[in-house]
Coordinates of C-alpha atoms and ligand atoms in Angstrom, one line a residue:
X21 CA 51.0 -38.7 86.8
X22 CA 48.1 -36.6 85.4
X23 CA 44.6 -39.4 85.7
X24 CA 43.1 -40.0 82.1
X25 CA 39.3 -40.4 82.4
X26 CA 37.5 -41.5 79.6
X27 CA 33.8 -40.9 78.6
X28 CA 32.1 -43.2 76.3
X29 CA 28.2 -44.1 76.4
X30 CA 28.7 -47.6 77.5
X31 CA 31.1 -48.5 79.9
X32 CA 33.2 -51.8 80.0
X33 CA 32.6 -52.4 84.1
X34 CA 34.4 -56.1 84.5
X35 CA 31.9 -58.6 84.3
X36 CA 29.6 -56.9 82.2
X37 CA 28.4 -59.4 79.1
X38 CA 26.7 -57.1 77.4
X39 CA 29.9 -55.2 75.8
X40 CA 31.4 -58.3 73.7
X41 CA 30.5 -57.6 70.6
X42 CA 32.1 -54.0 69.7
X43 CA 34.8 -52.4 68.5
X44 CA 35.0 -49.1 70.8
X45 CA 35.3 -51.3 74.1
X46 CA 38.1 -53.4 72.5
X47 CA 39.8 -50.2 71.8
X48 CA 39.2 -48.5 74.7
X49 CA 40.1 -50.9 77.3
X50 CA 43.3 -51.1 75.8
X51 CA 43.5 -47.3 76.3
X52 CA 43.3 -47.4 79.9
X53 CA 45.2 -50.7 80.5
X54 CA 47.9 -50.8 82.8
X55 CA 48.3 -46.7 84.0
X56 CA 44.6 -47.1 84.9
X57 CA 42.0 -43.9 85.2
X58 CA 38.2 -43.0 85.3
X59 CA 36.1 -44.3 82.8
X60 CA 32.5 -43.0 82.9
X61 CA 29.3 -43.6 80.9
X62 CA 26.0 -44.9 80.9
X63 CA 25.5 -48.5 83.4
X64 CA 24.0 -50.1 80.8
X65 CA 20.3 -49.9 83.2
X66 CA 17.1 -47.8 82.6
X67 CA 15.8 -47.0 85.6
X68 CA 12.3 -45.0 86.8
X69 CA 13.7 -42.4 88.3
X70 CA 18.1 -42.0 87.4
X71 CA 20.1 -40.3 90.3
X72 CA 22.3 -37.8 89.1
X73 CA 24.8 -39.1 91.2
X74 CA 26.9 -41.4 89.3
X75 CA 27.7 -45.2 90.8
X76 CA 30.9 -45.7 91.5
X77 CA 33.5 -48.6 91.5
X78 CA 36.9 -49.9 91.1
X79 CA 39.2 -52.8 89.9
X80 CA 42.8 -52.1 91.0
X81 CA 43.7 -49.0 89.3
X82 CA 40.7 -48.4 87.0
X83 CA 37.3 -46.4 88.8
X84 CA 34.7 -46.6 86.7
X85 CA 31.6 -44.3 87.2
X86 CA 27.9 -44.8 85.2
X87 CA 24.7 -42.8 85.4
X88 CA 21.1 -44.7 84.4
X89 CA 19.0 -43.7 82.1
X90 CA 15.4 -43.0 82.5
X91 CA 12.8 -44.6 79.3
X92 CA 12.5 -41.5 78.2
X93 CA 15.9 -40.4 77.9
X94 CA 17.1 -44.2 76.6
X95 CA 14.3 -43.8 73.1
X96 CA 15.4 -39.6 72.7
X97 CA 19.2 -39.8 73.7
X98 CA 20.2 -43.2 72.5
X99 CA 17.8 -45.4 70.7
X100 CA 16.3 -41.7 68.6
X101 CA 19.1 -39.1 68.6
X102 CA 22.4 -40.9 68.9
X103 CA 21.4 -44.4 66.6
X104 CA 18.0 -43.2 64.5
X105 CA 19.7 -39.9 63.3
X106 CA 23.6 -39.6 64.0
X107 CA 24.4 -43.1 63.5
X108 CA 22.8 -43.2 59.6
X109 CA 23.7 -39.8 58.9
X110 CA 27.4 -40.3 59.9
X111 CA 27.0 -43.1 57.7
X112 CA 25.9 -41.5 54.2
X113 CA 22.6 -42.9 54.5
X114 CA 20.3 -40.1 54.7
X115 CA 17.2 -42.4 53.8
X116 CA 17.0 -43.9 57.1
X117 CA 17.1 -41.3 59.2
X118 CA 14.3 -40.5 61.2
X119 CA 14.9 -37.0 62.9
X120 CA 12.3 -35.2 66.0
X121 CA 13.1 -32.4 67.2
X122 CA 12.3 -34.1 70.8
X123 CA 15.2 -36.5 70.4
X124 CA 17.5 -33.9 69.8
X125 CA 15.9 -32.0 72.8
X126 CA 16.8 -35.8 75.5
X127 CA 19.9 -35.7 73.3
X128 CA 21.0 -32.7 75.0
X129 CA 19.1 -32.9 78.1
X130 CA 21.2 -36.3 78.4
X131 CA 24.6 -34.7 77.6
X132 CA 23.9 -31.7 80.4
X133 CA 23.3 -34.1 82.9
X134 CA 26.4 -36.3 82.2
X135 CA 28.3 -33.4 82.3
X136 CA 27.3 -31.9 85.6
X137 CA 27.5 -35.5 86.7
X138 CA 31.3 -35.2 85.5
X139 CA 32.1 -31.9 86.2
X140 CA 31.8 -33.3 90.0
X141 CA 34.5 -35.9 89.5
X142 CA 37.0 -33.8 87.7
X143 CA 40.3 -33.0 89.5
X144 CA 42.2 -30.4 88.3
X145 CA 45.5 -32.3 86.9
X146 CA 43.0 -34.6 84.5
X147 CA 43.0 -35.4 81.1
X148 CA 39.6 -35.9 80.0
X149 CA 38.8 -38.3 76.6
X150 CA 35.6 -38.2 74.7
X151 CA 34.6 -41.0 72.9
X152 CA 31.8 -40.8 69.9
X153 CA 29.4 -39.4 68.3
X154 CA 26.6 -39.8 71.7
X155 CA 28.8 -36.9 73.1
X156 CA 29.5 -34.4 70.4
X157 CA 28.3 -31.3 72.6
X158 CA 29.8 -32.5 75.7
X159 CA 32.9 -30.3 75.7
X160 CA 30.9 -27.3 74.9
X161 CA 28.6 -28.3 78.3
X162 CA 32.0 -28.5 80.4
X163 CA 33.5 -25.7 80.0
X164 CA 30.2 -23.3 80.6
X165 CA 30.3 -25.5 84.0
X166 CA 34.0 -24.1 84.4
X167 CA 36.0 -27.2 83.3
X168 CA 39.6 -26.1 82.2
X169 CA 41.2 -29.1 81.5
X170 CA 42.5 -30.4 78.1
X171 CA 39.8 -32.5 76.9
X172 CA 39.7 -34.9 73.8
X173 CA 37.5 -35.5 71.5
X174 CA 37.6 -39.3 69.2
X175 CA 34.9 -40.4 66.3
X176 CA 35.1 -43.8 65.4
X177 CA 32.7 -43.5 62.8
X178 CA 32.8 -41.7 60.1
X179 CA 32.7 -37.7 59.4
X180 CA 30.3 -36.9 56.7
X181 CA 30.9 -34.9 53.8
X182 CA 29.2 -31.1 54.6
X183 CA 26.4 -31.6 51.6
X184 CA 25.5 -34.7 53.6
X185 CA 25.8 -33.4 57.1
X186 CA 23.9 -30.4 56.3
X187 CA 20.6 -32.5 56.0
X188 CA 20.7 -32.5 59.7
X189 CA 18.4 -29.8 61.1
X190 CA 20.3 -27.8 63.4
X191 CA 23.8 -29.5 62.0
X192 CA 25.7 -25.9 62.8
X193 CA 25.4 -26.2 66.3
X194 CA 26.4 -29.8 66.1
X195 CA 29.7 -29.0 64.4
X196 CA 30.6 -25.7 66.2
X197 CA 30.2 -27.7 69.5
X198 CA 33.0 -29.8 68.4
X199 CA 35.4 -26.8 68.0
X200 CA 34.9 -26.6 71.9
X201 CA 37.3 -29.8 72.1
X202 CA 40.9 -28.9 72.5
X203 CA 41.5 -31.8 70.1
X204 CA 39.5 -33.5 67.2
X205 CA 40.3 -36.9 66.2
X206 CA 39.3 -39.1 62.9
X207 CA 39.8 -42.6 62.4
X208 CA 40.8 -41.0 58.3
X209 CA 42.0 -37.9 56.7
X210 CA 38.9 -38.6 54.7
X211 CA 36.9 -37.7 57.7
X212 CA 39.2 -35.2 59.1
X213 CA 38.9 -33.5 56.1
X214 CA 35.5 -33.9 55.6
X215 CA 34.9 -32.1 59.2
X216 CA 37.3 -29.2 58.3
X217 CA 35.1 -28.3 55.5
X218 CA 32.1 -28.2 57.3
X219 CA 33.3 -25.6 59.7
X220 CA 35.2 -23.5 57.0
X221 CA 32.3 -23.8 53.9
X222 CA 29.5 -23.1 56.5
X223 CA 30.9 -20.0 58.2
X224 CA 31.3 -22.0 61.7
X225 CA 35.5 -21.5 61.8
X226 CA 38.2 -20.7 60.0
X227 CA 42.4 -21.9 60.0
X228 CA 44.6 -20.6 61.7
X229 CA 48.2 -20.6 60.8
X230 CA 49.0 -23.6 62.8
X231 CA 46.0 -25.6 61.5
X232 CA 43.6 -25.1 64.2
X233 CA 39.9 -24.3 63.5
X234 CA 39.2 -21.1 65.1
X235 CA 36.0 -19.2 66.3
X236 CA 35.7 -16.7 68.9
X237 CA 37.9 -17.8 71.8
X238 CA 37.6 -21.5 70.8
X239 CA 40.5 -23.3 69.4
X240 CA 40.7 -27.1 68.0
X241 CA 43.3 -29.2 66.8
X242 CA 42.1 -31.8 64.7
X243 CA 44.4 -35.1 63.4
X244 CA 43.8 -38.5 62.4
X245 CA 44.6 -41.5 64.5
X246 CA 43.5 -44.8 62.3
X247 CA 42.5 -47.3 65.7
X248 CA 44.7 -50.2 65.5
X249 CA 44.4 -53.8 67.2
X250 CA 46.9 -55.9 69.3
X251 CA 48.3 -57.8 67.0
X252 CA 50.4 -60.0 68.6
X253 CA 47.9 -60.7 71.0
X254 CA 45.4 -61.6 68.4
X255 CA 48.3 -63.5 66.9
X256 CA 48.9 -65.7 69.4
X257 CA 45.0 -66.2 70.2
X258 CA 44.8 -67.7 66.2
X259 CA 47.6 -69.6 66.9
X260 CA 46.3 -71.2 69.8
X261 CA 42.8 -71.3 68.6
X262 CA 43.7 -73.3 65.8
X263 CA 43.8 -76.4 68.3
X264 CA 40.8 -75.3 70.3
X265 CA 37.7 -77.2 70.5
X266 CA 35.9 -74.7 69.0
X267 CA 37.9 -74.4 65.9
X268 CA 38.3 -78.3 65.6
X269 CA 34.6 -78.5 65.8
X270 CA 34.4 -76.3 62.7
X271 CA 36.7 -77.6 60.6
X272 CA 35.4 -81.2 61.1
X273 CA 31.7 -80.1 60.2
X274 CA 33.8 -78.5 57.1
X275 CA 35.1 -82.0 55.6
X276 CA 37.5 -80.0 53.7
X277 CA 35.5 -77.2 52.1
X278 CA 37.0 -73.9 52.5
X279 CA 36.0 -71.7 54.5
X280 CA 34.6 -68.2 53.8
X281 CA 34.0 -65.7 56.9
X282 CA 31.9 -62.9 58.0
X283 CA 31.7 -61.0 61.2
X284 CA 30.2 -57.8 62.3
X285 CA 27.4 -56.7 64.3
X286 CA 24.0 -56.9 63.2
X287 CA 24.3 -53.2 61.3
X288 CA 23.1 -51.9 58.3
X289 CA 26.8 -49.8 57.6
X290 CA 27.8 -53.5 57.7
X291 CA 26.6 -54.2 54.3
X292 CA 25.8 -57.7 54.9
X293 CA 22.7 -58.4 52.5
X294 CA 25.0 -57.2 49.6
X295 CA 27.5 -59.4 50.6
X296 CA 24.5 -62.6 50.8
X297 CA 24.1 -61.4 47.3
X298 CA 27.5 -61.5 46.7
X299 CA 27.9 -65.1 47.7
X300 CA 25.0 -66.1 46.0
X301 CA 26.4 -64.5 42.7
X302 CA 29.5 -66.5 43.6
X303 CA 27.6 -69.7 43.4
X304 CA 25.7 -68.8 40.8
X305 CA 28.7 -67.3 38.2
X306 CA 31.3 -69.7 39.3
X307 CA 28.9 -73.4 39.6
X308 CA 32.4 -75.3 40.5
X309 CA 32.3 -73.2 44.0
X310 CA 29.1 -75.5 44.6
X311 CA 29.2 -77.7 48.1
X312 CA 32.9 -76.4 47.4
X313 CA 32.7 -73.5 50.1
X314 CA 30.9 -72.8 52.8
X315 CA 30.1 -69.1 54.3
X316 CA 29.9 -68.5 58.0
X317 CA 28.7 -65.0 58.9
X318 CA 28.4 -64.5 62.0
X319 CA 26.0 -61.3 63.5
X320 CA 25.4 -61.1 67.0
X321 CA 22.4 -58.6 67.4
X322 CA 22.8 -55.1 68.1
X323 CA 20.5 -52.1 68.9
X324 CA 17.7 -54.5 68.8
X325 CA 15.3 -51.6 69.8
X326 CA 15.7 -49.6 66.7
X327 CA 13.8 -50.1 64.4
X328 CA 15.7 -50.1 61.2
X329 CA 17.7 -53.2 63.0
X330 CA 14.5 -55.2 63.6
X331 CA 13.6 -55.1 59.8
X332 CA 17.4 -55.7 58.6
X333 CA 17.1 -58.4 60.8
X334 CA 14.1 -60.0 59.5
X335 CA 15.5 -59.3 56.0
X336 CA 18.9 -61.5 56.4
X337 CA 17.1 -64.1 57.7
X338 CA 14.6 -64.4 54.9
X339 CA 17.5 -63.8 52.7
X340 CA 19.8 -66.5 54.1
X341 CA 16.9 -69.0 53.7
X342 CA 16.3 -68.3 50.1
X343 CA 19.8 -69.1 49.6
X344 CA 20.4 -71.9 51.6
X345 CA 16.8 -73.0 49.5
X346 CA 18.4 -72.6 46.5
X347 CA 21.7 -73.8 46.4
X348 CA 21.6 -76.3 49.3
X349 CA 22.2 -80.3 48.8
X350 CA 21.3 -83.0 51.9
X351 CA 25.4 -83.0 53.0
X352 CA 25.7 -78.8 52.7
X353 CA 24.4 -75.9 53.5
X354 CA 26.3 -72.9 51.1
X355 CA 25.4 -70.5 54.2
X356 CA 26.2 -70.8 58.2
X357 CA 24.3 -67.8 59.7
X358 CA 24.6 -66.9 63.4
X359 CA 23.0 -64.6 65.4
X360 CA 25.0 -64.8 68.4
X361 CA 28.6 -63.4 69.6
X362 CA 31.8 -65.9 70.1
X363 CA 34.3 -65.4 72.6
X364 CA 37.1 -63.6 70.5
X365 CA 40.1 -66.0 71.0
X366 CA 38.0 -68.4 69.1
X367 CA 36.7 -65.7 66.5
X368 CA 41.0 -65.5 65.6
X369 CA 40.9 -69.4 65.2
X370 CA 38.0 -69.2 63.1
X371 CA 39.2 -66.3 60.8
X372 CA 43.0 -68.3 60.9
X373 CA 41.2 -71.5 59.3
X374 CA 39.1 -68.8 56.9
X375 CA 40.4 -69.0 52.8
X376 CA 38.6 -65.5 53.0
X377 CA 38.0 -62.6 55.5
X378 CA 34.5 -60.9 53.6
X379 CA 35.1 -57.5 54.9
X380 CA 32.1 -55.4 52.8
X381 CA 31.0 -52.5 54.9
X382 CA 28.6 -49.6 52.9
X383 CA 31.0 -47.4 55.0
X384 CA 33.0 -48.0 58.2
X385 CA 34.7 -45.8 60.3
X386 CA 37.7 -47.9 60.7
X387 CA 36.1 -51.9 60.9
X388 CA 38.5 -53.8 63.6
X389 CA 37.5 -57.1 61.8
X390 CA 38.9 -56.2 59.1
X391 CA 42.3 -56.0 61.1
X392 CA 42.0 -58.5 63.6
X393 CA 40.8 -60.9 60.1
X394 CA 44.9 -60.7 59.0
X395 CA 46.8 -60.4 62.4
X396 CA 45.1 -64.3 62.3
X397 CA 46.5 -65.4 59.3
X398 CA 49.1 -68.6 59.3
X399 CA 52.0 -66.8 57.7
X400 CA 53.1 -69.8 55.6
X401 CA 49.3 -69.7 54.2
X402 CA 47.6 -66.9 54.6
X403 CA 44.3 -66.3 53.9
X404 CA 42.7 -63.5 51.3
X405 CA 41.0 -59.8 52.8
X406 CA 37.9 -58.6 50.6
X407 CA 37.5 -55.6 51.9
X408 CA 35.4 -52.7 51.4
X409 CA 36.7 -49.3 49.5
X410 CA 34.6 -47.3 51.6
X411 CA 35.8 -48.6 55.6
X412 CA 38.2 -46.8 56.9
X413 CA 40.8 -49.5 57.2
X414 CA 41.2 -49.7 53.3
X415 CA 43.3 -47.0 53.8
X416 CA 46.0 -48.9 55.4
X417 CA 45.0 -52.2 53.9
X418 CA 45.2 -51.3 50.2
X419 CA 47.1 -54.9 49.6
X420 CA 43.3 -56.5 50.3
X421 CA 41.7 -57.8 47.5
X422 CA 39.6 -53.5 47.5
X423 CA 36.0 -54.0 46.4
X424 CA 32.9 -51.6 46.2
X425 CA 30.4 -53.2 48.3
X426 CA 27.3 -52.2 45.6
X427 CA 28.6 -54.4 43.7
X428 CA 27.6 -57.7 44.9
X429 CA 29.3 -58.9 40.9
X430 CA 32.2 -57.5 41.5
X431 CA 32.7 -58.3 45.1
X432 CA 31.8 -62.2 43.8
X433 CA 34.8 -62.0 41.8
X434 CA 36.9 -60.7 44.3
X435 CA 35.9 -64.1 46.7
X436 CA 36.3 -66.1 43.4
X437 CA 40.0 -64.7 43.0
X438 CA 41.0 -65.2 46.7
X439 CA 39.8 -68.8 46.8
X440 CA 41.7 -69.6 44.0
X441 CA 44.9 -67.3 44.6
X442 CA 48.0 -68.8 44.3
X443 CA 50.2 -69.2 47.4
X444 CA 52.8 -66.5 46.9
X445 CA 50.5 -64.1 46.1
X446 CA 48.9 -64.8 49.4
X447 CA 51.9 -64.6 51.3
X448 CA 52.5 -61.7 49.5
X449 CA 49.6 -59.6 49.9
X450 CA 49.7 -61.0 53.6
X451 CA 53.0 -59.9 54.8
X452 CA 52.3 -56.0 53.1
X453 CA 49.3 -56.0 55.5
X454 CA 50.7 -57.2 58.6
X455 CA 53.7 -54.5 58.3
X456 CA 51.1 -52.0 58.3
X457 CA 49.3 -53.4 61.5
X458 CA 52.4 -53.6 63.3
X459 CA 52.7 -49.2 62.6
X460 CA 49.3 -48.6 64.0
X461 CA 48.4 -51.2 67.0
X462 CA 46.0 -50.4 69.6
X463 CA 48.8 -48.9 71.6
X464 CA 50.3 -46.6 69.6
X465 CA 47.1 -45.6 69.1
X466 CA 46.1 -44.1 72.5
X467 CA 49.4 -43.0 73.1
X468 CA 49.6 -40.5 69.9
X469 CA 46.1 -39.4 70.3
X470 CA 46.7 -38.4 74.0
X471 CA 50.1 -36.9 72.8
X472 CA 48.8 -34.8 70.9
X473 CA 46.3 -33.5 72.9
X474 CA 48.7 -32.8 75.8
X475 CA 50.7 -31.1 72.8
X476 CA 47.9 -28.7 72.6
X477 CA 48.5 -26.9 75.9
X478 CA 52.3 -26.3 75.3
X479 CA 53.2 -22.9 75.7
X480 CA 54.3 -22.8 71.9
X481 CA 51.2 -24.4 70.5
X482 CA 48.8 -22.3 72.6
X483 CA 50.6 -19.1 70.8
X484 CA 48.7 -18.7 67.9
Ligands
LIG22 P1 32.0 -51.4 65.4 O1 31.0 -50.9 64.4 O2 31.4 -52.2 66.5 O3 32.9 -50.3 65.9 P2 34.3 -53.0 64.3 O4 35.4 -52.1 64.2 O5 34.3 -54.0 63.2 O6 32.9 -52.4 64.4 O7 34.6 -53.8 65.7 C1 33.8 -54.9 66.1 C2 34.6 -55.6 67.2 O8 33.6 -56.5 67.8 C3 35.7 -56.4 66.8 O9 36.7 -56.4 67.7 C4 35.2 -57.8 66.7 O10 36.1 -58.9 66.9 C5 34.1 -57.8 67.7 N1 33.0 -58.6 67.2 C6 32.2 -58.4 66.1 N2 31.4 -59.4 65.9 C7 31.6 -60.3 66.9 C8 31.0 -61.5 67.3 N3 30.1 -62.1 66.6 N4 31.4 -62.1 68.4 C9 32.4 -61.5 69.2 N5 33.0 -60.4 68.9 C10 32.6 -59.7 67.7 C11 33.0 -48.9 65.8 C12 33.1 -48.3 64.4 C13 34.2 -49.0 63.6 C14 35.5 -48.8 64.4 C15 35.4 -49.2 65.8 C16 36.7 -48.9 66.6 O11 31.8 -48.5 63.8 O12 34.3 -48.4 62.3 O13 36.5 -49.6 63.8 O14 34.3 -48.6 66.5 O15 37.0 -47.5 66.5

């Protein structure tokens, strides 16, 4: 069988504690699971002097191979390039975004060095996977090297609309190095759509008359693949976790107040001041909520080197205090927040004992929470999804209670209607939501993404 190897910028090596907290290794180790492969990236070390050749290791049938990065290359390609400029820009918010042209210089310094680094590992039968926005011109880099192989690529953020992309100095390059990719995969037709027009309305590509963006002697397939979760797995951890320590802990410190969650990283797509707001307004608009509810929102911190992270930081905790200062009695506390990550099996207790999952992104790619928040629910008595218009899961999830997350008013409502939602529409709303999980788990996931990128080198699709 033909060896998968996947390239993402950090790499889940067992035993590594660093990757806990985030949604592209949960997906991606899934990915790789029990056919095993090479997964290569960045060690997670910055090192004086990197080698460019990579480290290598293995775990039964997975090899895993990492390059270091120097200083310099971790503030240009990562901490400037990747999370200063692509990350906010992906996300529609042009205001934080701090382009130099020297980041974008390390940016592509970094991707020409992983890709000679590669190149040397590649056999000729493989099946090479892309992951994310740190690697957009890594395809392009491979095949001037000579790499023939079929090679993936998979965003898990979002695509931005052209009049927003185009605020990117340079941003042609940056799309036409995508069309290098035999295949082009969004988490949303939003997104894929969103790409499409890029190339076409900027004169990088045009259609073909089997839907491939063509230019010159490139040739990409694009398609959406919505990233799932294992939902039985998750399921059953909920189930268990109910029980747990952890979870009994909680609920005892709750003496009977529901519960209303939060989880993401500490990220400013995550939305989560708007959502303080919103719980605030809550209290504030709806008085009988008062030492009624308690929220938890738990945000372990990310990307602490970047400085847009450091402020938000500072800014929730301020914010949490003045709401806590406001609202609190001596027996409660309106707002639990945590800065640091919890094991997942007992994350799926907490979210199973949660009245509300507060799912309030600015925009998300796809926002695993989200999913993982009802795959936990009790079935007999399920709790309520607020979820934001603008992540990519509301596409599948439109039996959430759908909120815009500007609007910390309205998204108060929405948590005022879910805590006091009656049972069947619960159920209700619930069971619509876990059909749709079950069509799109993790699995089905990587298998239709890497069938249709082996469906791009068929002899019929090849013909244009
Ligand atoms: P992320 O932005 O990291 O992922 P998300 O999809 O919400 O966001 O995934 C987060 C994952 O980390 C979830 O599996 C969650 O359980 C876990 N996690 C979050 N907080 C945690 C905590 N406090 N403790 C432990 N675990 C925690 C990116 C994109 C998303 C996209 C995913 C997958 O930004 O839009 O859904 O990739 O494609």
């Amino acid at each position: 069988m033909a060896r998968l190897v996947i390239v993402s910028n950090r790499v889940a090596i067992p035993g590594d504690r660093a990757l806990k907290a985030g949604g592209l290794a949960v997906a991606l180790k899934e990915a790789l699971g029990p056919s095993g492969g090479l997964w290569f990236g960045w060690s997670g070390d910055i090192v004086a002097k990197p080698s460019d050749e990579p480290t290598r290791a293995s775990d039964g049938r997975m090899e895993y191979a990492t390059l270091d990065l120097s200083a310099e290359e971790h503030e240009t390609y990562y901490a400037g390039f990747s999370n200063a400029t692509l990350w906010p820009l992906f996300h529609y918010r042009l205001g934080l975004i701090d382009f130099r042209r020297a980041q974008l210089k390390g940016y592509l310094a970094v991707n020409a060095r992983y890709a000679r680094a590669l190149a040397g590992l590649i056999r000729p039968d493989d099946t090479i996977w892309v992951h994310d926005y740190h690697f957009i011109p890594l395809a392009e880099m491979l095949r001037r090297l000579g790499v023939r192989n079929p090679i993936g690529f998979f965003l898990h953020i979002p695509f931005p609309a052209p009049e927003v992309l185009s605020a990117l100095p340079g941003y042609e390059q940056l799309a036409h190095a995508l069309l290098a990719y035999d295949l082009v995969g969004f988490q949303t037709e939003i997104d894929r759509h969103a790409f499409e027009r890029c190339v076409i309305e900027h004169g990088q590509g045009s259609l073909d008359a089997r839907g491939r963006l063509v230019s010159g002697e490139r040739r990409a397939t694009t398609g959406v693949f919505p990233v799932g979760i294992d939902v039985d797995e998750f399921a059953a951890w909920a189930k268990k976790g109910e029980t747990a320590r952890e979870t009994r802990q909680l609920t005892e410190s709750l003496t009977g107040r529901k519960l209303v969650i939060g989880v993401d990283r500490l990220d400013y797509s995550k939305g989560i001041p708007k959502r303080l707001e919103a719980f605030e307004s809550l209290l504030s608009t709806w008085s009988e909520h008062r030492r009624k509810v308690t929220f938890l929102q738990v945000t372990p911190i990310s990307r602490g080197e970047v400085a847009q992270y450091k402020s938000l930081r500072k800014e929730l905790e301020a914010l949490a205090g003045r709401i806590n200062g406001k609202y609190a009695e001596f027996d409660w506390n309106p707002i639990r927040y945590l800065n640091k990550p919890v094991a997942r099996p007992t994350l799926a207790g907490f979210y199973r004992h949660a009245r509300v999952g507060l799912v309030t992104p600015l925009r998300d790619g796809m926002n695993l929470v989200a999913k993982e928040y009802v795959a936990a629910q009790d079935p007999e008595n399920p709790g309520v999804l607020v979820l934001s218009h603008l992540a990519g899961a509301a596409q599948e999830l439109d039996a959430a209670l759908l909120v815009n997350p500007f609007d910390p008013e309205g998204v108060a409502e929405a948590i005022h209607k879910g805590l006091v939602m009656p049972t069947d529409e619960r159920r209700d709303r619930w069971r619509r939501m876990r059909t749709v999980l079950g069509h799109t788990t993790q699995r089905d996931w990587s298998r239709r993404f890497l069938a249709a990128l082996a469906d791009t080198r068929t002899p019929a699709h090849a013909a244009a």
